[in-house]
Amino acid sequence: MGELYKDKKVPAAERVGDLLRRMTLEEKCQQLCCVSDNEIYGTDFAISPDRMKETIPDGIGGLVLYPKTKLFDVDICRREIKQVQEYLVNNTRLGIPAMPHVEANSGPWIFGATNYPEPIGLAGTWNPELIQEMADAIRGELRAIGFRQVLSPVMDITRDPRWGRVGETYGEDPYLSSVLAVAYVKGIQGQGLSDGILASAKHFLGYGSPVAGLNMGTQPITSRELFEVYARPFDACIHLAGLYCVMNSYGNIDGIPINESYEILTELLRHTMGFEGFVVSDYHSINRSYENFHTADSIKQAGINSFNAGLDMELPKRIAYGDLMVQAIKEGAIKTELLDASVSKVLNAKFRLGLFENPYPEDEEKCMVQILKPEYKSISKQLASQSLILLKNEGPLLPLSKDIKRLAVIGPCADSLRVLFAGYSAPAWIDVFIGDPQDKLFPGMENFADEYGIKIGKDTPPVDKENYDAFVSHGIEYGLKKLYPDSITILEAIRGKLGADCTVKYSKGCDLNTGDCSKFDEAAALADWADVTVLVMGGQSGWGRCATTGEGIDSVNIGYFGVQEELIRRIYKTKRPMALVEVSSRPVSSPWTEENLPAILHCAAPGAFGSPAVADALFGDVNPSGKLPFTVARHVGQVPIYYNPAGGSSDEDNSIGFNIDGYIDMTKYPLYYFGHGLSYSSFEYADLKINPGEISTGGTVNISFRLTNTSNRAGTEISQLYIYDELASVIRPVQQLMGFARVELKAGESAEISFLLSANELGFYDRTMRFIVEPGFFRVMIGSSGKDIRLKGRFEVMGRPREIMRERAFLTPVTVRRF
């Protein structure tokens, strides 16, 4: 019999079986491993054929490029992937290509590729269609470069702003996160994986709710909440988007590390949710069983425990799997049938991705045609515009007039390119390795080292930390201007909006996160001079010394860092008109600014093309339309706080006569509610219809209403459908988002919005943990946010309780008819 696995006309399952029969034990185990380019570099930090021969003689499952020793751009990635694939195809016994992977939450983590807003900003758009277009564009760039897998999207539900990774998520709500995650996975995987990129949903499961907001901490989550809330986005993507790869969480639940949890990785994910793909480890997470959790007496045992629990593939390098797995199988600690099942899943993905037919990147000319297309930049700018959330607008102060004669722009985020980029982006990674006197600098950084008292060289003595951080920040800004020539700062975008008759002056005022107040008087004088002041405050997402949030950068301060709020208060004393732009990857808790400033515009890291979007919104060329994907606490003592707690826990009726408003020293209510976001337009909700008023446990109900733009300018409203189960066998949330509609209306225009809600979407886990729909009355709430409810009604579900796990509905269809 010929080599069936090389025949693309043969079904994937048969190709997998044929190839599996030909593989040695060592070759099988290597398919469940990954290699980094650092492991196969020669002494010149370039891919070495000799090192590949030593390191991956039996092939390899995955490939990651680590940008530690060079600034990885499109061409470097393309060439290195080609070198590795050519070696594997031509110099290993079976010629099995690797599956190269990369991060892509906000675009490819590669210099030169298109950059987009961070996920929490994408969530603020409530626009799954545009997010799918973005993911489709990312797919086009990555296929051309040679990647075939992304470690995206992040589907963690997070309700704790102390946690540094909030910006990587779609927020606190399982329904909104499900809708947006499905859109991303559909876009990145394409119509079929043959021209797609394999999505890897992470982090399974419960990772976004660690104790005290500390990264990698224990997740104190009950089984019911874990299954209903945290698993929902993954479940939706499995059934609606063909999700085939999941990444485990670093955390642990009820004393069991997730990487060792058969209950979560196999019983829940595979048996209950019906997942048929493979699970990859988050980087070095298997080691934690031995090094941190102490549930394994060796790295080898950690690998055995993890693999037997259902963790198929180890990333990013061979530590617990590989040779140790070969030993474990020979010793009988891992069954051969289990090994074959895992290898089959990985090989199946490779066949479906078309790697055996075309494992190589495009050539340089064809590749560059696919990079930074004008339409990709346009999508990024649209997403940035739609992500902007107008939190407050008294007067209204905004939009600002372009006839202003004197404008002051003040704040540490105003003249910075770095703050525009997400933590999981190429610019953020610069923070980690650029600037060390013994490391590489951007060419030209040495020219301004003396300004900060820095002497470049290996024998550089220690310097003041704040001076050194300032030097690094300057160097990063200097480098980003070269790497992203089409990007401009918010200050530059504002200046570009105004003509020669307007004088724009700028003061940084303070740093992002230091105690230096020396520029306060300068900034206040500037505000006193100006007709209007725009304050641009916030934070920076990443890993480096200057980041205020990011992976492993958690904080008990959930307001402004450093002396930023003190600066705002100092400027406020001038009594001049001022608008605040907060650039932040997480909710910013500042009750004082909410109470005292007339206008506040929230902006998550908006990406390479985000600054013009901010300026457009400030001056009315764009009408803000974003809505909060999270609840904003007033104080860290309220955390975790979210819009849909269990009934009786924090809703208005939870008191028995003591302290009805919450705490003795503060209200229990948040600063801003989930779903909140204002517009320069106004909208009227009317004519709620619920038809029929009674449905069976297998039926559907149509919920419709009329939305009218009552202002004199076009605008977009995101109307939200919430449901409350009035009587149930277990406590239900006080409200649950069950649908939304993003609708643009001209001045005076109306539209009928209709939601077709299935009873199957009303299901929950009962007292015996069966997923059921129960009969009873359900309250309908339609509004502009979780708090701003404009219309109310109810319907009844009739019949007997019905188990629906295999018939579960995840998304509510919506139609819009304009008139």
Steps between C-alpha positions, in 0.01 A plus 500: 500500500627849412540793736133590537579779742664697218193477275281808550206321334482250785275603795687647796403217736651238268815709452537527877462124542753426227758739640449388859572138404836605352617702800745387767431569867755782494341661193157485659618665821672780310171591334369589846787744554613839378840651424603864523734663253746568784554123530601471136710815465867482424758726663396785268137498622381358169323171426762227474448175301751328727308605811176378343662165426605473866179637650208376287619188315162332554299802393296735718136592555518877540733795446520833683720796412627680810579869438765514773811568302363702210201710404298245308347649190297342223799400289703347783201287602430398141860394438541310827175308455604406149838372620347282770227360275748420223714310748207303641355412161828408336716367782277307739386147428129570450519866397234627742486882504481697824204717600651848559305710749486862611291730720237700315247650743547844350665405175813295431765540767745600229646833397374609161164322521172681563428592861150530647342610830539270796219249574336699781474786251357266238244394759403865542389509136238227552556438127557130421477556125793741495700281738452209260628721217805583714569132570462422131759769422737359765458159337607641162818650639597198709446248220728705277774510768470124561320473835223244538388542861422791730492486879184709491238602592491545878156387614549555872215666684649757737334702773803626689677819378799424724595217265751621243361308203156663483599668173548166326140393566155590372388602848267371771199360315476144363248589227695795356826306526342204319373713212835671448707183545288317241554790258878490551528123460286501185714774347838351589410144393328603177241300314710190550835444665654428161542875455474590868700545816430273796357695793603401852246611760643587838521462794289197589365551761420779748839672465353853504384484863803433720494564873591863578542571127847346501604332177514119509326493837239253617155542345229480772220409260209264563428224247169655395657841434800341330281307258233767438711814489865424434456206261231663286725683247699181441182296464356750252816492286509119498144477367472815287852557368666157482756573773765226487771616743480610864776620733490415871511749785791554738259490792347244728146436621401316817857387561563354154733667245310553177774327304442188713122516513338208322166640617554826309716400202321176420167459676385860458677603179469178303214298649262779598586774251577268209846635415680282243828687458824515697614687811832685514673609817543864581871571499677302773172434682572127538814583700285669763374165627854424613643846565202685651205277584711206623250246372774315310836383631680567171462678167449157344212421736350844430497410132343161567228654718425770245492273198275246669266781600452601135778749421619389157789728405772685689597859414736677444783246537562141604528478876244255637417324170740391223764258630333482842175396336680225309629370833156524661338299220768231515443478875123469455415832670330619181295273278594468134134539398487837675820610326362398161176688563687822581740469207206433268335828601815700432557329166136551407544874555809503280320319218198728526727806491654379175848490651598183315411659167648843569697546821691804377445875522441705189811632327605850605316691228170313537524515878544876516193550279294343781647720775358832623240523227307830498181312583669346806600844627144615440361215712743588779395866493129409494543270799688769689223752426224263607685397817492852647258529792359837601454463874384854578416814302345784695407814316566332264868599487572252222538512210750784512480779248773515236486879536682484833781755508707360787508132592708338774579129484632363828592154626751214473295311239460791259833487318574128526480237227570220744175541696303432180613136486362199687704292742502205261650686206846536350553853639423381854759225473767764434464604864644167612833509323564848360689746716725280711848658474639152441238420240417638158353848471316659214763655276512864604412453870859568592457855368275603787642277776696790652173688551407239761846446644535162326837370381453226239722195545545180690669674792217748550461572875153493659287807432194653656200278414273786399769648276564164344129429446467841337792416271339169403163667434668762283683228312184298441316805368798574276501146366124479446506811283733311269314169517152653459546801271125518429410530868461828684440595861170635632665843527603488134150387398341788691735749337408356163133581565555871552598773260765769515270729700520270802804482725548159661741474792605186682628408844564144617415614853620179665621150425278193480605356833741712700460753780653789305280812529759746369306578180166567671535879499601503133196288410263710710625821341440347159144402593437852636617643166284273286139532392463123551728231641513137391648276768643169374567270795510126558741211492719277289450130440794265467770316694776752535615735775271779379177298473213559742299194399565176316584135558635474852455875554211505743409787729284586799481853357206496259507875439761722334863412565768725640388859549267517201185564705682766702590667171137484386390666825765768460380577145139501620579791733547723195122477448556482125300260276667162475435157352674185619614218271593191703720255312480180698494124450276455801220688678622820668341568837503873577183624670650849529543543123149364438355748747697807392605482134238578235615256230680164514586283198628148569745346256657156535837461326368593152780363285731645238226705334309598812612859556306647207191317630534676836540839335202431272283431804619807690412729211182329385615338177415171668200454728604278796310173508694261725353337811680374808570124495561516874367659817717778647542487878508811716760351732720192511301388804201428273697255286388267353199695378295414192155566362347153537563356846279226638164622626504607864877557510534866404183615328272767646289251698783328686461687829306391808499848647871564551695744283282481190752694291784252549815581698510722809749730329400477133211413273491150355422636154770521231647811343382392154275210406564225249375604156525873573611736225365836384465652153480845348156382385195410709275195460146412597380146575130418450236246404629181666332188361544144631346235281380249598458563870525128572747252350594139565839395640600435139346813350610849396370846583529813285589814696479821300497876559543828315819703526503863381788745463343812652803725440609711204804287413561142394606264775534139605323341794574158645168375635526223757260217590511372858302212652420408861364161605240596762476158671746213464620190685843664553587867550527680167683824410308824551529556122672334208594651166325289236541712188599837362469700181747760376286731285603818317213742440483830315355802676129434556520145363332205672551125489319195628741268681392139548669232711404135443572350840507122534390332821817294464697813579332523840660181625710454813649225716243377751562355847617170352717684241280413204480781244126570476231748403235545767148637459418836657477872442790693348538875529609686185708817531607710200737789549809704423703337779459247779365783717329725244199277428241669276243224438373209711272201441477128568415166344436154634668170419251213529539124542730272693873556563703379203867399483664682207880469522528363147243751369640804675461839327776759537409805293175689442425590136409866451343679205475874434235660279543871436208730423 
